[in-house]
Coordinates of C-alpha atoms and ligand atoms in Angstrom, one line a residue:
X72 CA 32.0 -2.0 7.8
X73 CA 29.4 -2.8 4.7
X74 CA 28.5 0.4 2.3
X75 CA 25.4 0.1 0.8
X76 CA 24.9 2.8 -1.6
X77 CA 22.0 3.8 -3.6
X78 CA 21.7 2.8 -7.0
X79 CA 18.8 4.9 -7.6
X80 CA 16.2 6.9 -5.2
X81 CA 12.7 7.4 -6.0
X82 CA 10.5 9.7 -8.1
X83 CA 6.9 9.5 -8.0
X84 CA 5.1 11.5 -10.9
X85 CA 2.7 14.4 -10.0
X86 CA -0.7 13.4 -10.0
X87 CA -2.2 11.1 -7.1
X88 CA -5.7 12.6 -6.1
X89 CA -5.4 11.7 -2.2
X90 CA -2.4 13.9 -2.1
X91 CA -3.8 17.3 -4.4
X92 CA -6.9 17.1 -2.4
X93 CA -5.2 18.3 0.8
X94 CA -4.8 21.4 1.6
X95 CA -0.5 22.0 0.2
X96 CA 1.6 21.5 2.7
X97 CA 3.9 23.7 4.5
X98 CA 7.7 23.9 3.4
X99 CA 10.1 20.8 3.5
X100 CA 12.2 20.3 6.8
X101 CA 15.3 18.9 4.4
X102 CA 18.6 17.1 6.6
X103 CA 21.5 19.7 6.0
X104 CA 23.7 18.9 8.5
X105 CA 25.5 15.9 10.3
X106 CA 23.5 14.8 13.2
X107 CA 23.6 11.7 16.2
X108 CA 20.5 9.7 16.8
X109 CA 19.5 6.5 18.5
X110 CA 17.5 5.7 15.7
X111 CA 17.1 6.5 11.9
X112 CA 14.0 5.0 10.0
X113 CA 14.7 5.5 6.1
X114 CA 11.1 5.7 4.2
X115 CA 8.2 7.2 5.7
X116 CA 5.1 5.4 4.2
X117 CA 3.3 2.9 6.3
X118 CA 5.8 0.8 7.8
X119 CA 8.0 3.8 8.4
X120 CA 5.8 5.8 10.3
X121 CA 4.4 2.6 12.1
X122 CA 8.0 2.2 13.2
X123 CA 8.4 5.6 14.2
X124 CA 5.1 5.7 16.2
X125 CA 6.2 2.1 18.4
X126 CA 9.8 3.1 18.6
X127 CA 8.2 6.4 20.8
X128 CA 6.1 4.4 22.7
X129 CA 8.8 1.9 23.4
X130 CA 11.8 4.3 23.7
X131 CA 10.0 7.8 24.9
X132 CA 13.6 9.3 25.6
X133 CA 15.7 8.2 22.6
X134 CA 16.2 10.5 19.5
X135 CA 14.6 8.9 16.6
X136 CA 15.3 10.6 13.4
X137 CA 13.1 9.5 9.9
X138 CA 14.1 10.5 6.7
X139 CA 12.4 10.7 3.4
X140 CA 13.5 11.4 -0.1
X141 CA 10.1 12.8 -1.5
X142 CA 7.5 15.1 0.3
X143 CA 5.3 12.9 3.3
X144 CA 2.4 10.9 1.3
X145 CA 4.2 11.7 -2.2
X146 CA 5.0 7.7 -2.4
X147 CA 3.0 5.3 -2.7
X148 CA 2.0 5.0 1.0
X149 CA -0.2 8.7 -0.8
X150 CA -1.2 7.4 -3.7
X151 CA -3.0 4.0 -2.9
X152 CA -7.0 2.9 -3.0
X153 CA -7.0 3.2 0.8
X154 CA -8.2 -0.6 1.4
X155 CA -6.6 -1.9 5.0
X156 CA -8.2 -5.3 4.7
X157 CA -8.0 -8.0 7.4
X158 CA -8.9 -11.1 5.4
X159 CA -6.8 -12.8 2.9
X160 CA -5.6 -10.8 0.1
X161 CA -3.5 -13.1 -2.0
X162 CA -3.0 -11.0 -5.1
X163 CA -1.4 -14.0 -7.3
X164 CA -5.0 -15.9 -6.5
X165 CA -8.1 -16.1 -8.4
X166 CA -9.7 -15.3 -5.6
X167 CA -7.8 -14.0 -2.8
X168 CA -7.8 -17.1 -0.5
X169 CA -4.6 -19.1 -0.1
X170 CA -3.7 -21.9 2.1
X171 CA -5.4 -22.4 5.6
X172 CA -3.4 -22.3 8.0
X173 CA -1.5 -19.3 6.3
X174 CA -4.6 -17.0 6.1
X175 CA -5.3 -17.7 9.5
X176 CA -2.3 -16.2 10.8
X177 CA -2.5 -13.2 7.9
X178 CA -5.8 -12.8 9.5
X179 CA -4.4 -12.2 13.1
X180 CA -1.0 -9.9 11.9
X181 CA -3.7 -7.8 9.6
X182 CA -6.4 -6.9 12.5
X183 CA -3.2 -6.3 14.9
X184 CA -2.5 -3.6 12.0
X185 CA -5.5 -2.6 11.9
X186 CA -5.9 -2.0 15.7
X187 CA -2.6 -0.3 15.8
X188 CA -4.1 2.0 12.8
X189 CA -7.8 2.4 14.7
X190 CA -5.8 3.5 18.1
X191 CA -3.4 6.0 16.5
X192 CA -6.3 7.6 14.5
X193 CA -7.8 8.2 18.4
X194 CA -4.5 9.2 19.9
X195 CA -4.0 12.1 17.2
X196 CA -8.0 12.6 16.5
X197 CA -7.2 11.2 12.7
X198 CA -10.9 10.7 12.4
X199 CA -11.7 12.3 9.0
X200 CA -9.4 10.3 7.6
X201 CA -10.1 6.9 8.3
X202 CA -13.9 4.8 8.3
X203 CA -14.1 1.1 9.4
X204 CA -17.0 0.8 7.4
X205 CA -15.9 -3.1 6.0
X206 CA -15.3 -3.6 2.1
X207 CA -18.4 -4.9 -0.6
X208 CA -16.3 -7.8 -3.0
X209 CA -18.5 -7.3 -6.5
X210 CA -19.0 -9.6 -8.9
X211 CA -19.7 -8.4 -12.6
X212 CA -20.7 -11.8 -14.0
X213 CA -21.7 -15.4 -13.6
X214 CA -17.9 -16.4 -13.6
X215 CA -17.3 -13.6 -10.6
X216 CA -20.1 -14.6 -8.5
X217 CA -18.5 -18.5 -8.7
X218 CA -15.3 -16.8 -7.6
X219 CA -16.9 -15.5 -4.8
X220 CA -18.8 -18.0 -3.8
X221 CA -15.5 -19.9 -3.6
X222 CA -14.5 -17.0 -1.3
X223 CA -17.1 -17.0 0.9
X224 CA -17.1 -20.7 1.7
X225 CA -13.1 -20.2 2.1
X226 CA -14.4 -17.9 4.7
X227 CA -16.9 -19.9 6.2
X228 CA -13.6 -22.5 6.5
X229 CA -12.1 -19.8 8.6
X230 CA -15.2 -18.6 10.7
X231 CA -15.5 -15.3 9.4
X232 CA -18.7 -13.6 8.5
X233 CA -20.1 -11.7 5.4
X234 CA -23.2 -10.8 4.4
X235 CA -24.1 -11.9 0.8
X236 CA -25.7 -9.4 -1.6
X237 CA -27.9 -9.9 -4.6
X238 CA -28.0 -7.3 -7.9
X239 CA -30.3 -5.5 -6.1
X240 CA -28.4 -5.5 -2.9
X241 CA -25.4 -4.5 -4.2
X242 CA -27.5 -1.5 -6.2
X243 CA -28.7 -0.5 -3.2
X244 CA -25.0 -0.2 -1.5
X245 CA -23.6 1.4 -4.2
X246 CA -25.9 2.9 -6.8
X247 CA -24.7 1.0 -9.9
X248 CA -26.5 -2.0 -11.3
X249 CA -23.3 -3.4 -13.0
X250 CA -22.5 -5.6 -10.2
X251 CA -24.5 -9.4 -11.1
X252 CA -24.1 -9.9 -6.6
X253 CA -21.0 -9.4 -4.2
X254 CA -21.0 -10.0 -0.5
X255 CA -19.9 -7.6 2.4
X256 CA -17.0 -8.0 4.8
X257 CA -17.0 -5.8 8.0
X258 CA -13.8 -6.0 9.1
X259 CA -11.8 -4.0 6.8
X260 CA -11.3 -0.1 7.1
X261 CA -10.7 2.6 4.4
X262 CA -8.1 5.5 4.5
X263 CA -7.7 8.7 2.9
X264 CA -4.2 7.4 2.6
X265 CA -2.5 10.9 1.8
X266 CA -4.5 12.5 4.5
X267 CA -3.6 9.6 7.2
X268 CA 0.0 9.7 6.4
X269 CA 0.2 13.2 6.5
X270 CA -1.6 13.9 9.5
X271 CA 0.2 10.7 11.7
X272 CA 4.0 12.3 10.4
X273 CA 2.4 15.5 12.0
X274 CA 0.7 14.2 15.0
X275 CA 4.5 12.4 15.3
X276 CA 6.5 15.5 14.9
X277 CA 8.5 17.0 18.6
X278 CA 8.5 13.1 19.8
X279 CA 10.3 12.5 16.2
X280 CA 12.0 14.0 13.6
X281 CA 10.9 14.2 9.9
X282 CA 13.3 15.4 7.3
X283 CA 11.1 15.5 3.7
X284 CA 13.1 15.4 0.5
X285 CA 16.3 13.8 2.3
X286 CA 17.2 10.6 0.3
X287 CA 19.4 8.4 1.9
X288 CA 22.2 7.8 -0.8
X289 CA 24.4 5.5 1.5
X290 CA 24.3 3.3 4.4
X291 CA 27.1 3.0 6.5
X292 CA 27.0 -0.5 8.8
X293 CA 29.4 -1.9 11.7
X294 CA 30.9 0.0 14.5
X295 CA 30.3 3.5 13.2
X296 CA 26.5 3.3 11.7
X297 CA 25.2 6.1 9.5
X298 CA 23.0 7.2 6.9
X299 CA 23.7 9.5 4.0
X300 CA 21.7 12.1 2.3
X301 CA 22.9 14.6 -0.4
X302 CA 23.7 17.4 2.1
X303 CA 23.5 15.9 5.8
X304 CA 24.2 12.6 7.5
X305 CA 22.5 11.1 10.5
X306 CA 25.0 8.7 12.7
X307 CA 22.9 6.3 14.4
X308 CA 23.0 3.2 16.9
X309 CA 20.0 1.4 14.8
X310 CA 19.1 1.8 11.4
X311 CA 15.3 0.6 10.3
X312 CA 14.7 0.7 6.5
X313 CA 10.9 0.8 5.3
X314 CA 11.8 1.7 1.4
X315 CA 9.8 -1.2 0.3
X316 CA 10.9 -1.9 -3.2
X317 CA 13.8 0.6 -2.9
X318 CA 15.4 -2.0 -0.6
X319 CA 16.9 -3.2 -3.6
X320 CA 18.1 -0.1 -4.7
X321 CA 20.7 -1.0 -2.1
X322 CA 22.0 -4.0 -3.6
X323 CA 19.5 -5.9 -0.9
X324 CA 17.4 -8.5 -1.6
X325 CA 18.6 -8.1 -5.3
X326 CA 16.4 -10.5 -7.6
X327 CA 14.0 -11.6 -5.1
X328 CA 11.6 -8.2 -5.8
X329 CA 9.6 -7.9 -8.1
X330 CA 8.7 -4.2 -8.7
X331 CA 5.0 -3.6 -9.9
X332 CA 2.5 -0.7 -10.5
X333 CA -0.8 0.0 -10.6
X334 CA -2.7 3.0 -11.5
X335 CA -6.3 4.7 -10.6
X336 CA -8.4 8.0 -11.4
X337 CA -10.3 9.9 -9.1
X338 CA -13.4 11.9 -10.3
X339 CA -14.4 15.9 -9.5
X340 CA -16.5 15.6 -6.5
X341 CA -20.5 14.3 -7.8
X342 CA -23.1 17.9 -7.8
X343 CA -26.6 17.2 -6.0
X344 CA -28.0 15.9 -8.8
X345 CA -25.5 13.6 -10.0
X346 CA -25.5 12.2 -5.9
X347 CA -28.9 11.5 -6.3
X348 CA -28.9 10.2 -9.6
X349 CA -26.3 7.4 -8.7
X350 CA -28.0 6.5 -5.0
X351 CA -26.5 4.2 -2.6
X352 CA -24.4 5.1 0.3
X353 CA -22.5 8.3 0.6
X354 CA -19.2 5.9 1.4
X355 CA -18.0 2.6 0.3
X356 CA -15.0 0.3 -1.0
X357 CA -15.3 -2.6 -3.3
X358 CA -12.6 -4.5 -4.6
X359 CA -13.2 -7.1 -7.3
X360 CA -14.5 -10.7 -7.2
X361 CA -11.3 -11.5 -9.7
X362 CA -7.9 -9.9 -8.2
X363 CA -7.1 -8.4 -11.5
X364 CA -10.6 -6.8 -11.6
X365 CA -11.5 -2.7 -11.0
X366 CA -11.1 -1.4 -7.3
X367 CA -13.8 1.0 -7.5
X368 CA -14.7 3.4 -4.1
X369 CA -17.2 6.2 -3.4
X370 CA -15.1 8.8 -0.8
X371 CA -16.5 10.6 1.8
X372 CA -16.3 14.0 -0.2
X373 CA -18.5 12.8 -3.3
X374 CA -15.9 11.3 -5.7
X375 CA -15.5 8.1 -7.5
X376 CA -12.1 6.4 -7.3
X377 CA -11.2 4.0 -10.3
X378 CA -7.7 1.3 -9.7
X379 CA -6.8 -1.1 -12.3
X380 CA -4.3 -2.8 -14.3
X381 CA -0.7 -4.1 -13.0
X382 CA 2.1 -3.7 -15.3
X383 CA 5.7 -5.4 -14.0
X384 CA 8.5 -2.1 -14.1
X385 CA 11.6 -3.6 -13.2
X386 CA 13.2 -0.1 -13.7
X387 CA 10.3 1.1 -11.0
X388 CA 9.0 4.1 -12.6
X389 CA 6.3 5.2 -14.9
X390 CA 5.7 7.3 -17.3
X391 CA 2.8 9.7 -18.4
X392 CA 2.3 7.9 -21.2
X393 CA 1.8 4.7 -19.6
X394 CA -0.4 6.6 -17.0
X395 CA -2.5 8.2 -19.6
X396 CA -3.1 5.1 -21.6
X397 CA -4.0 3.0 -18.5
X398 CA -6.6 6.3 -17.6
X399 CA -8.3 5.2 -20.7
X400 CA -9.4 1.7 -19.5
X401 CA -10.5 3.3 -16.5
X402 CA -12.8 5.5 -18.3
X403 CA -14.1 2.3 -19.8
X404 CA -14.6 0.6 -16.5
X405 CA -16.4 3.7 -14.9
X406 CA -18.8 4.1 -18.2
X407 CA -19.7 0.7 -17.7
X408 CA -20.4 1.1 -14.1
X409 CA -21.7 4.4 -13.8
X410 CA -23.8 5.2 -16.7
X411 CA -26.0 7.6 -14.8
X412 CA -22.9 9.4 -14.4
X413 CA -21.9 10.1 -18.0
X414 CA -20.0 13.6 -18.3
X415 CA -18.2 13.3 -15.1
X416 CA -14.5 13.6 -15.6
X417 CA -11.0 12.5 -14.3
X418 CA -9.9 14.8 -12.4
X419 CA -6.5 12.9 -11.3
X420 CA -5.1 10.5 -12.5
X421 CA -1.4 8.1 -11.3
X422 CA 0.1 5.4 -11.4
X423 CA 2.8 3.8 -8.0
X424 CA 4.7 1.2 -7.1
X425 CA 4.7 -2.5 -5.6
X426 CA 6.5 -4.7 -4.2
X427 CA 5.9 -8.3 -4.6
X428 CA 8.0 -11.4 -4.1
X429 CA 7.1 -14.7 -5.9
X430 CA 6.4 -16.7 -2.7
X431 CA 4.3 -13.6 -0.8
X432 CA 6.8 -13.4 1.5
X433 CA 8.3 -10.0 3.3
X434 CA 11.6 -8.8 3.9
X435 CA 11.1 -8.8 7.2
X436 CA 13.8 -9.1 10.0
X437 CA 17.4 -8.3 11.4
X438 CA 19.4 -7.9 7.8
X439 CA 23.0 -7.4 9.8
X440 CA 24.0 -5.9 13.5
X441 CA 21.7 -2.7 13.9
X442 CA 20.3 -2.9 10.2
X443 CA 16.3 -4.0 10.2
X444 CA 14.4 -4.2 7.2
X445 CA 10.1 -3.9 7.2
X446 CA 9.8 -4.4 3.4
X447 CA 7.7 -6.0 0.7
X448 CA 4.4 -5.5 1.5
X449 CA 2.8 -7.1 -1.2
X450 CA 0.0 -5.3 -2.6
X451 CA -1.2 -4.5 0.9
X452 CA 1.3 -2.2 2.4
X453 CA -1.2 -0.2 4.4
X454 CA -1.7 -3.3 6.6
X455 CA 1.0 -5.2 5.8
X456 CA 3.4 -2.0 6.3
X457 CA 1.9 -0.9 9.1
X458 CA 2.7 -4.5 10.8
X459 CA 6.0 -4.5 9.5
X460 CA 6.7 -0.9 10.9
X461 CA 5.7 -2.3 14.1
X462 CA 7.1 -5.3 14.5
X463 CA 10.8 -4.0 13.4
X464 CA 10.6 -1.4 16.2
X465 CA 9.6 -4.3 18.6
X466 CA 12.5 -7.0 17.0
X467 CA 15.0 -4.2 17.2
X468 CA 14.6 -2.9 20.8
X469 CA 14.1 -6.8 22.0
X470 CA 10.1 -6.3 22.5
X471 CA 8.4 -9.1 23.6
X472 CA 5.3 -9.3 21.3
X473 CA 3.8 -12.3 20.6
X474 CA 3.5 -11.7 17.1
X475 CA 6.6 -11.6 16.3
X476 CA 7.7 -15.3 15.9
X477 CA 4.5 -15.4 13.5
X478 CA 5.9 -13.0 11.8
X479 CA 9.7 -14.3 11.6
X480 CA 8.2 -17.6 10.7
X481 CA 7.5 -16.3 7.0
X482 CA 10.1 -17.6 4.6
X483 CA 12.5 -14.8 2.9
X484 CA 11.3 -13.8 -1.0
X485 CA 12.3 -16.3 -3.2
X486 CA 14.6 -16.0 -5.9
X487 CA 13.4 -14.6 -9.2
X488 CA 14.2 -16.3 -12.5
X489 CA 16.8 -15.4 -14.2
X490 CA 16.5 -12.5 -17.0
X491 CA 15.0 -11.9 -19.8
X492 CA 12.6 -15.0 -18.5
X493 CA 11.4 -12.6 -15.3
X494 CA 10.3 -10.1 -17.1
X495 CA 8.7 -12.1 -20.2
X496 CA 7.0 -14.5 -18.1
X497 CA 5.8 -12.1 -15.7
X498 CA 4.1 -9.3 -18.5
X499 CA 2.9 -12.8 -20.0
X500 CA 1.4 -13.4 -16.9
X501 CA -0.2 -10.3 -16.1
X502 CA -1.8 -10.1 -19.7
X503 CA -3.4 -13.4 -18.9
X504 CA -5.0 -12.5 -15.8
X505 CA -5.7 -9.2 -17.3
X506 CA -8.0 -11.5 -19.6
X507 CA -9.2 -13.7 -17.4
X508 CA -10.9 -10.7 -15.2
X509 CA -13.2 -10.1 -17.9
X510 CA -16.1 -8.0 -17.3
X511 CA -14.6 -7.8 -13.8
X512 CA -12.0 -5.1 -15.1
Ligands
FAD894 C1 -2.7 2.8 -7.1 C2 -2.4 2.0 -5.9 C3 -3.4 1.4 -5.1 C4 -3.1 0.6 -4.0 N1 -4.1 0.2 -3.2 C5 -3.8 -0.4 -2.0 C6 -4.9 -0.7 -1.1 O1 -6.0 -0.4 -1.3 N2 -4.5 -1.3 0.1 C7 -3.2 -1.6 0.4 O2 -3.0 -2.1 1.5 N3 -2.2 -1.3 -0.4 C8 -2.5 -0.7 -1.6 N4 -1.4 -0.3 -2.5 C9 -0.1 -0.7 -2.1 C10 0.5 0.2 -1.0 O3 0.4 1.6 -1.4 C11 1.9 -0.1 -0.6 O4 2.0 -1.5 -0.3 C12 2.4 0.7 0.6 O5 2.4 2.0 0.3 C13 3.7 0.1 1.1 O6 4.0 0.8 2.3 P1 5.5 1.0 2.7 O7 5.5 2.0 3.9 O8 6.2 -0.3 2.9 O9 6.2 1.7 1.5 P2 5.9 3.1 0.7 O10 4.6 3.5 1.0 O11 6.4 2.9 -0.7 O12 6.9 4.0 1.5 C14 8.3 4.0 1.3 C15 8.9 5.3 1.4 O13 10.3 5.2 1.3 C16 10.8 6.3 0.6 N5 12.1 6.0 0.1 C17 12.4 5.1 -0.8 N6 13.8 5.1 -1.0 C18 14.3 6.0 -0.2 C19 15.6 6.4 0.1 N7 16.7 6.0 -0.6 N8 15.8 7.4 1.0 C20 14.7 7.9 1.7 N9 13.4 7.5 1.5 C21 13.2 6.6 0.5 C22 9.7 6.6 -0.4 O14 9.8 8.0 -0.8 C23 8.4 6.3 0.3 O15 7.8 7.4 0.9 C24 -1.7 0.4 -3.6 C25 -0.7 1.0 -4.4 C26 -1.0 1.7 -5.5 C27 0.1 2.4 -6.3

């Protein structure tokens, strides 16, 4: 038998706007007791919930248990921009694309996520929570609209379409003039990612169970399988875990994660006047033309949503202070975008956690007998999760999906460099391509 035990368990600060914009939910199901299951899932974000979704397709009868150690959409599967984007997304490029090939298959795992998202938002009539309305890239200044003109003829490479906008185009879209041209993707859908989360552990609930505010604090392997939670345990035949980052909480994958955040504000919804004042379309996404730039969306219920800035927090928290500081550049950014908007105020503002590895690789796959790991989304957990989720319900009950040697083909994370280098090198980094976004931020 292996122990795993956790070496911490996380704690997400108040604050994330997709989450205090639901209605409260009701009170926490918490694991009190010792229980049997076919299956426990720890982590119930993305790739958790994914997992739990195609375990009950796969396995209608078993019991499949998933634990959580905050409230549903309290992580950062609650607290992100909401972009599921099916083209290349390579954060650690200076402009998304990476090698061909590779984007290629990204392409094919992403829309599989995708679909998999589109046909559980019809299964539990998720609607209100999810628009496939594509993403606008925007460009703030000459050196932008070169990196997207790189982009788009990467893309013409692959054979996917956009529609390229001019200032004027991209005014019309969106309202603001900042934007010097961008181009339009269609294939990408945005989430209300508290609301989605929420509503598919829900929709799941009677074919699943959900206990909220249940860490897992050890991990029993070999013959006699179980997880640990403060006041309960849950022996199990298979264990999935979807912890992202927390994987190496664990003592797994240990210096091969590298644990970033990033932060974002969301406004009071807009009055009439200020609606009409800014224009454009009553919903829309942009992400940057530089990676390091300002996500910037319009939601469906009249707000403006504001993400920038990575910082590298090994310990993987935050801190108000760090949240508050970072709020301040995203005042800057949405003064400089949304003049016609001045008075309009924060209403929420957060920060959460990635998980990156150096090579973009997950940490994906079988870790020992009955132990799966879906893990290390890199920047784009709601796809990249979602997949995961999936996958590691099909690897673990012996599926037959096609996609799976594509996505057992990716390399494990690579190992990081050794301490206090990491760390230096990688807030070095970040401050350089902090810079080099420019205007873009
Ligand atoms: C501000 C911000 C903006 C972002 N924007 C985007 C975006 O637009 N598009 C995109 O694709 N991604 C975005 N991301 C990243 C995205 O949120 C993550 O990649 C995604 O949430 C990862 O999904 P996951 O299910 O793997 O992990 P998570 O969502 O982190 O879920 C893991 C769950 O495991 C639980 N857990 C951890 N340890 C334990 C334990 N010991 N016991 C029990 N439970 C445990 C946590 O509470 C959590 O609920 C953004 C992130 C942030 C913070």
């Amino acid at each position: 038998m292996t122990r795993y035990t956790a070496r911490r368990t996380p704690r997400n600060l108040a604050g994330s706007g997709w989450y205090e914009i639901l209605p409260p939910p009701g009170p926490a199901r918490e694991l009190d007791r010792d229980i049997t299951a076919d299956w426990v899932i720890v982590g119930a974000g993305f790739a958790g919930l994914a997992a739990a979704r195609r375990l009950a397709q796969l396995r209608g009868g078993d019991r499949i248990v998933v634990l959580d150690a905050q409230r549903i959409a309290w992580g950062s599967a609650g607290r992100n921009t909401g972009f599921m984007i099916d083209l290349p997304h390579e954060l650690n490029s200076d402009s998304y694309a990476g090698a061909r090939e590779e984007d290629l298959r990204q392409i094919k795992l992403n829309r599989a996520a995708i679909e998999f998202t589109r046909q559980t938002v019809a299964e539990f009539g998720l609607n209100a929570y999810f628009s496939p309305c594509g993403k606008y890239h925007g460009a703030a200044d000459r050196a932008g609209v070169k990196a997207l003109d790189a982009f788009a003829r990467h893309l013409d490479t692959l054979g996917e379409p956009y529609t390229h906008l001019d200032a004027e185009g991209m005014r019309a879209a969106t309202g603001t003039g900042f934007y010097a041209g961008g181009i339009h993707t269609p294939g990408a859908a945005l989430v209300q990612p508290a609301g989605y989360i929420r509503g598919l552990a829900d929709s799941l609930r009677g074919r699943v169970e959900i206990y909220e505010n249940s860490p897992a604090v050890r991990i029993d392997t070999g013959t006699e399988r179980a997880v640990h939670t403060p006041r309960g345990r849950v022996s199990a035949g298979n264990i999935i875990l979807t912890v992202n980052g927390h994987l190496e909480s664990f003592g797994l994958y240990e210096r091969r994660l590298m644990h970033v955040y990033t932060f974002a504000s969301m406004t009071r919804p807009l009055t009439a006047a200020e609606r009409e004042r800014l224009g454009g379309a009553p919903e829309w996404g942009l992400i940057p033309a530089d990676p390091m730039g300002s996500t910037v969306r319009r939601t469906a219920d009249d707000r403006i949503v504001v993400r920038n800035t990575f910082t590298y927090n090994p310990g993987m928290e935050t801190s108000r202070r760090q949240v508050a500081r970072i709020g301040r550049v995203h005042d800057r950014s949405f003064a400089a975008r949304f003049p016609m908007l001045e008075g309009v105020e924060m209403a929420y503002r957060w920060g959460g956690q990635l998980c990156l590895s150096l090579n973009s690789a997950p940490a994906f796959g079988e870790i020992e007998d009955g132990l799966y790991s879906a893990c290390c989304q890199n920047g784009l957990g709601t796809v990249k999760g979602t997949l995961a989720g999936m996958l590691a319900a099909d690897l673990a009950t012996g599926s037959n999906n096609p996609l799976l040697a594509d996505m057992l083909a990716y390399p494990q994370p690579s190992k990081l460099y050794p301490e206090p280098l990491m760390t230096l090198g990688a807030r070095a980094k970040l401050w350089w391509m902090h810079r080099r976004a420019g205007r873009d931020l």
